[in-house]
Amino acid sequence: MRVVVSDSHEAMSERAAAEFAAAVAANPTATVMPATGNTPMEMYGNLSRLRREDGIDFSKLRIFQLDAYRGISPDDYRSLYRWMMTTLVTPLGIPQEQVVRLAGDAADPDRECAVFADLVRDAGGLDITILGLGPNGHLGFNEPPSPVDAPTRRVPLTPESMVSNAVYWGGEQNVPTEALTAGMDLLLAARAIYLVVSGERKREILARTIDGPVTPDNPASFLQQAANVTIFTDRAAWGDRPLP
Ligand code: F6R
């Protein structure tokens, strides 16, 4: 596990974007699974700036959606598909045909998950995942407890995730109770894993992710055993611990 601690959220976002852009320059047709959520938004903004100002070409990337609320259509302004499209895919000039959607509104969600996982495997697996860290250690919507080999599947959201997502839904009572998520098996097998973590609110779970017991009760702790993990974080999340 490589940990890069930056002074601020802004600096962290620039650093993560620069490393991602370098990885794309080396592998322009990479398969990428990007998180939504707040933490990577500034990183994504930096990527679009790198495209504009430095002419970096992201247009050949193949994108796989990380997670989706159950029963929400892709056009809904709260859908994670739409969030991913408007903040990353469209600004980077990636054609929609290169995006594999995880359809939260599929009539048969279990089948949708199986088909999606096969599409990832058929593409040769993931080159890069960009993940955020849930306050309860979730990756995507792999809520605790999630074993190391948890497959792509339908999951109930934990009360904790419903509380933390309430802001996007105008209250906890409106948050969907289920989601579909790419499995731990796919995420952990990615050839490069970026975890972006910022803010004091993530300090405790970040410490547990890096140094705590490896356990399904903190799915992110399995990153300790995965290959090629880089954690981009800021001082607020890192706290007073000695720098790595
Ligand atoms: C979003 C996702 C979630 C978030 C996590 C952190 O697609 O998969 O796992 O990455 O909840 O969210 P933020 O960054 O908003 O703290």
mmCIF file of C-alpha atoms and ligand atoms in Angstrom:
data_model
loop_
_atom_site.group_PDB
_atom_site.id
_atom_site.type_symbol
_atom_site.label_atom_id
_atom_site.label_comp_id
_atom_site.label_asym_id
_atom_site.label_seq_id
_atom_site.Cartn_x
_atom_site.Cartn_y
_atom_site.Cartn_z
ATOM 1 C CA MET A 1 0.000 0.000 0.000
ATOM 2 C CA ARG A 2 1.420 3.340 -0.983
ATOM 3 C CA VAL A 3 0.076 6.347 0.930
ATOM 4 C CA VAL A 4 0.436 9.874 -0.449
ATOM 5 C CA VAL A 5 -0.463 12.565 2.098
ATOM 6 C CA SER A 6 -1.052 16.035 0.669
ATOM 7 C CA ASP A 7 -1.448 19.261 2.607
ATOM 8 C CA SER A 8 -5.003 19.915 1.512
ATOM 9 C CA HIS A 9 -7.954 18.455 -0.349
ATOM 10 C CA GLU A 10 -7.004 20.619 -3.343
ATOM 11 C CA ALA A 11 -3.415 19.354 -3.389
ATOM 12 C CA MET A 12 -4.594 15.768 -2.968
ATOM 13 C CA SER A 13 -6.993 16.158 -5.878
ATOM 14 C CA GLU A 14 -4.251 17.541 -8.106
ATOM 15 C CA ARG A 15 -1.862 14.784 -7.189
ATOM 16 C CA ALA A 16 -4.388 12.014 -7.784
ATOM 17 C CA ALA A 17 -5.376 13.548 -11.122
ATOM 18 C CA ALA A 18 -1.756 13.846 -12.231
ATOM 19 C CA GLU A 19 -1.061 10.193 -11.426
ATOM 20 C CA PHE A 20 -4.234 9.044 -13.140
ATOM 21 C CA ALA A 21 -3.414 11.106 -16.234
ATOM 22 C CA ALA A 22 0.071 9.561 -16.348
ATOM 23 C CA ALA A 23 -1.449 6.079 -16.110
ATOM 24 C CA VAL A 24 -3.823 6.904 -18.973
ATOM 25 C CA ALA A 25 -0.969 8.247 -21.084
ATOM 26 C CA ALA A 26 0.731 4.868 -20.623
ATOM 27 C CA ASN A 27 -2.468 2.905 -21.307
ATOM 28 C CA PRO A 28 -4.990 5.029 -23.270
ATOM 29 C CA THR A 29 -7.542 2.216 -23.615
ATOM 30 C CA ALA A 30 -7.535 1.340 -19.913
ATOM 31 C CA THR A 31 -10.668 -0.058 -18.269
ATOM 32 C CA VAL A 32 -11.635 2.250 -15.427
ATOM 33 C CA MET A 33 -14.214 2.008 -12.652
ATOM 34 C CA PRO A 34 -14.703 5.437 -11.056
ATOM 35 C CA ALA A 35 -16.501 6.299 -7.823
ATOM 36 C CA THR A 36 -18.972 9.107 -7.485
ATOM 37 C CA GLY A 37 -19.424 10.731 -4.058
ATOM 38 C CA ASN A 38 -17.892 14.046 -3.065
ATOM 39 C CA THR A 39 -14.273 13.140 -2.526
ATOM 40 C CA PRO A 40 -13.122 12.567 -6.143
ATOM 41 C CA MET A 41 -15.043 15.505 -7.658
ATOM 42 C CA GLU A 42 -12.154 17.918 -7.528
ATOM 43 C CA MET A 43 -9.848 15.243 -8.901
ATOM 44 C CA TYR A 44 -12.267 14.839 -11.831
ATOM 45 C CA GLY A 45 -12.310 18.627 -12.295
ATOM 46 C CA ASN A 46 -8.537 18.535 -12.532
ATOM 47 C CA LEU A 47 -8.701 15.787 -15.137
ATOM 48 C CA SER A 48 -10.890 17.927 -17.327
ATOM 49 C CA ARG A 49 -8.463 20.804 -16.903
ATOM 50 C CA LEU A 50 -5.582 18.520 -17.926
ATOM 51 C CA ARG A 51 -7.575 17.559 -21.008
ATOM 52 C CA ARG A 52 -8.235 21.201 -21.887
ATOM 53 C CA GLU A 53 -4.882 22.703 -21.052
ATOM 54 C CA ASP A 54 -2.434 19.886 -21.683
ATOM 55 C CA GLY A 55 -4.364 18.056 -24.390
ATOM 56 C CA ILE A 56 -4.406 14.763 -22.490
ATOM 57 C CA ASP A 57 -6.585 12.301 -24.374
ATOM 58 C CA PHE A 58 -8.990 10.310 -22.204
ATOM 59 C CA SER A 59 -11.362 9.481 -25.038
ATOM 60 C CA LYS A 60 -10.373 5.840 -25.460
ATOM 61 C CA LEU A 61 -10.966 4.797 -21.854
ATOM 62 C CA ARG A 62 -13.597 2.154 -21.199
ATOM 63 C CA ILE A 63 -15.706 2.995 -18.165
ATOM 64 C CA PHE A 64 -17.558 0.596 -15.870
ATOM 65 C CA GLN A 65 -20.025 1.976 -13.372
ATOM 66 C CA LEU A 66 -19.144 1.134 -9.773
ATOM 67 C CA ASP A 67 -22.536 1.219 -8.117
ATOM 68 C CA ALA A 68 -26.161 2.211 -8.559
ATOM 69 C CA TYR A 69 -29.217 2.796 -6.428
ATOM 70 C CA ARG A 70 -31.838 0.136 -6.959
ATOM 71 C CA GLY A 71 -34.862 1.231 -8.961
ATOM 72 C CA ILE A 72 -33.501 4.626 -10.016
ATOM 73 C CA SER A 73 -33.503 5.392 -13.728
ATOM 74 C CA PRO A 74 -30.319 6.627 -15.406
ATOM 75 C CA ASP A 75 -32.003 9.967 -16.186
ATOM 76 C CA ASP A 76 -32.894 10.679 -12.575
ATOM 77 C CA TYR A 77 -30.723 13.568 -11.412
ATOM 78 C CA ARG A 78 -29.799 11.538 -8.329
ATOM 79 C CA SER A 79 -28.681 8.451 -10.234
ATOM 80 C CA LEU A 80 -25.028 7.581 -9.818
ATOM 81 C CA TYR A 81 -24.867 6.902 -13.563
ATOM 82 C CA ARG A 82 -25.865 10.448 -14.334
ATOM 83 C CA TRP A 83 -23.491 11.788 -11.679
ATOM 84 C CA MET A 84 -20.613 9.831 -13.237
ATOM 85 C CA MET A 85 -21.540 10.964 -16.748
ATOM 86 C CA THR A 86 -21.792 14.662 -15.914
ATOM 87 C CA THR A 87 -18.701 14.919 -13.725
ATOM 88 C CA LEU A 88 -16.290 12.568 -15.475
ATOM 89 C CA VAL A 89 -17.312 10.831 -18.678
ATOM 90 C CA THR A 90 -18.696 13.776 -20.649
ATOM 91 C CA PRO A 91 -16.091 16.339 -19.532
ATOM 92 C CA LEU A 92 -13.333 13.907 -20.519
ATOM 93 C CA GLY A 93 -14.811 13.373 -23.979
ATOM 94 C CA ILE A 94 -15.431 9.661 -23.512
ATOM 95 C CA PRO A 95 -18.155 8.410 -25.891
ATOM 96 C CA GLN A 96 -21.201 6.951 -24.191
ATOM 97 C CA GLU A 97 -20.737 3.689 -26.152
ATOM 98 C CA GLN A 98 -17.601 3.069 -24.096
ATOM 99 C CA VAL A 99 -19.523 3.142 -20.843
ATOM 100 C CA VAL A 100 -20.937 -0.001 -19.278
ATOM 101 C CA ARG A 101 -23.807 0.952 -17.028
ATOM 102 C CA LEU A 102 -24.725 -1.018 -13.922
ATOM 103 C CA ALA A 103 -28.473 -0.773 -14.357
ATOM 104 C CA GLY A 104 -30.034 -0.135 -10.955
ATOM 105 C CA ASP A 105 -33.417 -0.062 -12.663
ATOM 106 C CA ALA A 106 -33.063 -3.506 -14.301
ATOM 107 C CA ALA A 107 -36.163 -5.675 -13.963
ATOM 108 C CA ASP A 108 -33.998 -8.592 -12.837
ATOM 109 C CA PRO A 109 -31.219 -7.098 -10.694
ATOM 110 C CA ASP A 110 -29.546 -10.427 -9.938
ATOM 111 C CA ARG A 111 -29.198 -11.191 -13.617
ATOM 112 C CA GLU A 112 -28.016 -7.637 -14.286
ATOM 113 C CA CYS A 113 -25.225 -8.111 -11.726
ATOM 114 C CA ALA A 114 -24.124 -11.415 -13.285
ATOM 115 C CA VAL A 115 -24.107 -9.960 -16.804
ATOM 116 C CA PHE A 116 -22.208 -6.866 -15.648
ATOM 117 C CA ALA A 117 -19.532 -8.936 -13.891
ATOM 118 C CA ASP A 118 -19.106 -11.016 -17.060
ATOM 119 C CA LEU A 119 -18.649 -7.847 -19.107
ATOM 120 C CA VAL A 120 -15.865 -6.724 -16.771
ATOM 121 C CA ARG A 121 -14.204 -10.129 -17.093
ATOM 122 C CA ASP A 122 -14.642 -10.172 -20.870
ATOM 123 C CA ALA A 123 -12.872 -6.802 -20.997
ATOM 124 C CA GLY A 124 -9.904 -8.408 -19.243
ATOM 125 C CA GLY A 125 -10.727 -7.051 -15.776
ATOM 126 C CA LEU A 126 -10.147 -3.522 -14.523
ATOM 127 C CA ASP A 127 -6.959 -1.585 -15.053
ATOM 128 C CA ILE A 128 -7.819 1.184 -12.602
ATOM 129 C CA THR A 129 -10.453 1.674 -9.930
ATOM 130 C CA ILE A 130 -10.921 5.061 -8.321
ATOM 131 C CA LEU A 131 -12.604 4.475 -4.969
ATOM 132 C CA GLY A 132 -13.870 6.627 -2.139
ATOM 133 C CA LEU A 133 -14.023 5.431 1.462
ATOM 134 C CA GLY A 134 -17.366 5.124 3.211
ATOM 135 C CA PRO A 135 -17.440 6.279 6.838
ATOM 136 C CA ASN A 136 -18.227 2.631 7.663
ATOM 137 C CA GLY A 137 -15.440 1.273 5.445
ATOM 138 C CA HIS A 138 -17.609 0.514 2.432
ATOM 139 C CA LEU A 139 -16.068 0.442 -1.044
ATOM 140 C CA GLY A 140 -18.653 1.093 -3.708
ATOM 141 C CA PHE A 141 -21.726 -0.216 -1.907
ATOM 142 C CA ASN A 142 -19.916 -3.196 -0.448
ATOM 143 C CA GLU A 143 -21.324 -2.517 2.967
ATOM 144 C CA PRO A 144 -19.946 -4.190 6.091
ATOM 145 C CA PRO A 145 -19.847 -7.093 6.450
ATOM 146 C CA SER A 146 -18.525 -7.862 2.945
ATOM 147 C CA PRO A 147 -16.093 -10.733 2.494
ATOM 148 C CA VAL A 148 -13.022 -10.415 0.305
ATOM 149 C CA ASP A 149 -14.678 -12.350 -2.516
ATOM 150 C CA ALA A 150 -18.103 -10.701 -2.361
ATOM 151 C CA PRO A 151 -19.459 -10.760 -5.919
ATOM 152 C CA THR A 152 -21.283 -8.066 -7.874
ATOM 153 C CA ARG A 153 -24.713 -8.088 -6.306
ATOM 154 C CA ARG A 154 -27.765 -6.423 -4.903
ATOM 155 C CA VAL A 155 -27.219 -5.107 -1.358
ATOM 156 C CA PRO A 156 -29.358 -3.502 1.318
ATOM 157 C CA LEU A 157 -27.907 -0.157 2.417
ATOM 158 C CA THR A 158 -26.864 0.016 6.052
ATOM 159 C CA PRO A 159 -28.596 2.590 8.266
ATOM 160 C CA GLU A 160 -25.245 4.414 8.417
ATOM 161 C CA SER A 161 -25.042 4.773 4.628
ATOM 162 C CA MET A 162 -28.650 5.894 4.497
ATOM 163 C CA VAL A 163 -27.833 8.657 6.961
ATOM 164 C CA SER A 164 -24.697 9.711 5.091
ATOM 165 C CA ASN A 165 -26.557 9.753 1.735
ATOM 166 C CA ALA A 166 -29.605 11.585 3.078
ATOM 167 C CA VAL A 167 -28.261 14.965 1.907
ATOM 168 C CA TYR A 168 -28.593 13.866 -1.717
ATOM 169 C CA TRP A 169 -32.193 12.705 -1.255
ATOM 170 C CA GLY A 170 -33.736 15.460 0.849
ATOM 171 C CA GLY A 171 -33.909 13.291 3.963
ATOM 172 C CA GLU A 172 -33.131 9.805 5.114
ATOM 173 C CA GLN A 173 -36.700 8.621 4.471
ATOM 174 C CA ASN A 174 -36.198 9.202 0.721
ATOM 175 C CA VAL A 175 -32.936 7.274 0.333
ATOM 176 C CA PRO A 176 -33.387 4.034 -1.643
ATOM 177 C CA THR A 177 -32.979 1.048 0.633
ATOM 178 C CA GLU A 178 -31.045 -1.087 -1.842
ATOM 179 C CA ALA A 179 -28.227 -0.713 -4.320
ATOM 180 C CA LEU A 180 -26.293 -2.752 -6.835
ATOM 181 C CA THR A 181 -22.550 -2.772 -6.471
ATOM 182 C CA ALA A 182 -19.530 -4.112 -8.288
ATOM 183 C CA GLY A 183 -18.182 -6.854 -6.058
ATOM 184 C CA MET A 184 -15.121 -6.830 -3.845
ATOM 185 C CA ASP A 185 -13.763 -9.567 -6.134
ATOM 186 C CA LEU A 186 -13.674 -7.190 -9.131
ATOM 187 C CA LEU A 187 -12.447 -4.147 -7.210
ATOM 188 C CA LEU A 188 -9.609 -5.917 -5.443
ATOM 189 C CA ALA A 189 -8.414 -7.583 -8.647
ATOM 190 C CA ALA A 190 -7.898 -4.226 -10.397
ATOM 191 C CA ARG A 191 -4.345 -3.725 -11.618
ATOM 192 C CA ALA A 192 -4.230 -0.313 -9.914
ATOM 193 C CA ILE A 193 -6.464 0.828 -7.081
ATOM 194 C CA TYR A 194 -6.697 4.487 -6.122
ATOM 195 C CA LEU A 195 -8.449 5.315 -2.875
ATOM 196 C CA VAL A 196 -9.161 9.012 -2.322
ATOM 197 C CA VAL A 197 -9.892 10.035 1.259
ATOM 198 C CA SER A 198 -10.139 13.499 2.695
ATOM 199 C CA GLY A 199 -11.402 15.406 5.692
ATOM 200 C CA GLU A 200 -11.340 14.873 9.418
ATOM 201 C CA ARG A 201 -14.575 12.896 9.273
ATOM 202 C CA LYS A 202 -12.677 10.041 7.592
ATOM 203 C CA ARG A 203 -9.737 10.025 10.010
ATOM 204 C CA GLU A 204 -10.811 7.098 12.110
ATOM 205 C CA ILE A 205 -11.900 4.829 9.271
ATOM 206 C CA LEU A 206 -8.752 5.662 7.298
ATOM 207 C CA ALA A 207 -6.565 4.641 10.248
ATOM 208 C CA ARG A 208 -8.518 1.383 10.551
ATOM 209 C CA THR A 209 -8.227 0.787 6.824
ATOM 210 C CA ILE A 210 -4.452 1.093 6.879
ATOM 211 C CA ASP A 211 -3.544 -0.429 10.260
ATOM 212 C CA GLY A 212 -6.633 -2.138 11.610
ATOM 213 C CA PRO A 213 -7.594 -5.783 11.454
ATOM 214 C CA VAL A 214 -8.352 -7.159 7.997
ATOM 215 C CA THR A 215 -12.001 -8.058 8.342
ATOM 216 C CA PRO A 216 -15.323 -8.092 6.450
ATOM 217 C CA ASP A 217 -16.515 -5.636 9.103
ATOM 218 C CA ASN A 218 -14.321 -3.042 7.407
ATOM 219 C CA PRO A 219 -14.366 -3.979 3.707
ATOM 220 C CA ALA A 220 -11.719 -1.347 2.928
ATOM 221 C CA SER A 221 -9.266 -3.196 5.184
ATOM 222 C CA PHE A 222 -8.894 -5.810 2.406
ATOM 223 C CA LEU A 223 -6.913 -3.180 0.528
ATOM 224 C CA GLN A 224 -4.041 -4.076 2.868
ATOM 225 C CA GLN A 225 -3.759 -7.348 0.957
ATOM 226 C CA ALA A 226 -4.400 -6.082 -2.575
ATOM 227 C CA ALA A 227 -1.704 -5.342 -5.102
ATOM 228 C CA ASN A 228 -0.894 -1.871 -6.333
ATOM 229 C CA VAL A 229 -2.991 0.239 -3.971
ATOM 230 C CA THR A 230 -2.366 3.967 -3.691
ATOM 231 C CA ILE A 231 -4.182 5.966 -1.044
ATOM 232 C CA PHE A 232 -4.376 9.684 -1.787
ATOM 233 C CA THR A 233 -5.268 11.587 1.328
ATOM 234 C CA ASP A 234 -4.961 14.958 3.015
ATOM 235 C CA ARG A 235 -3.664 16.076 6.395
ATOM 236 C CA ALA A 236 -7.158 16.458 7.785
ATOM 237 C CA ALA A 237 -7.840 12.760 7.261
ATOM 238 C CA TRP A 238 -4.321 11.655 8.106
ATOM 239 C CA GLY A 239 -4.209 13.461 11.459
ATOM 240 C CA ASP A 240 -1.127 13.661 13.652
ATOM 241 C CA ARG A 241 0.331 10.304 12.781
ATOM 242 C CA PRO A 242 3.894 10.283 11.444
ATOM 243 C CA LEU A 243 3.980 10.721 7.674
ATOM 244 C CA PRO A 244 4.472 7.493 5.701
HETATM 245 C C1 F6R B 1 -19.855 6.262 -4.702
HETATM 246 C C2 F6R B 1 -19.354 5.204 -3.833
HETATM 247 C C3 F6R B 1 -19.203 5.355 -2.363
HETATM 248 C C4 F6R B 1 -18.402 6.603 -1.959
HETATM 249 C C5 F6R B 1 -18.204 6.671 -0.449
HETATM 250 C C6 F6R B 1 -17.499 7.949 -0.032
HETATM 251 O O1 F6R B 1 -19.913 5.794 -6.053
HETATM 252 O O2 F6R B 1 -19.091 4.158 -4.331
HETATM 253 O O3 F6R B 1 -18.577 4.198 -1.871
HETATM 254 O O4 F6R B 1 -17.162 6.563 -2.603
HETATM 255 O O5 F6R B 1 -19.458 6.623 0.186
HETATM 256 O O6 F6R B 1 -18.298 9.046 -0.368
HETATM 257 P P1 F6R B 1 -17.788 10.546 -0.209
HETATM 258 O O7 F6R B 1 -16.646 10.707 -1.155
HETATM 259 O O8 F6R B 1 -18.963 11.404 -0.607
HETATM 260 O O9 F6R B 1 -17.375 10.713 1.204
#
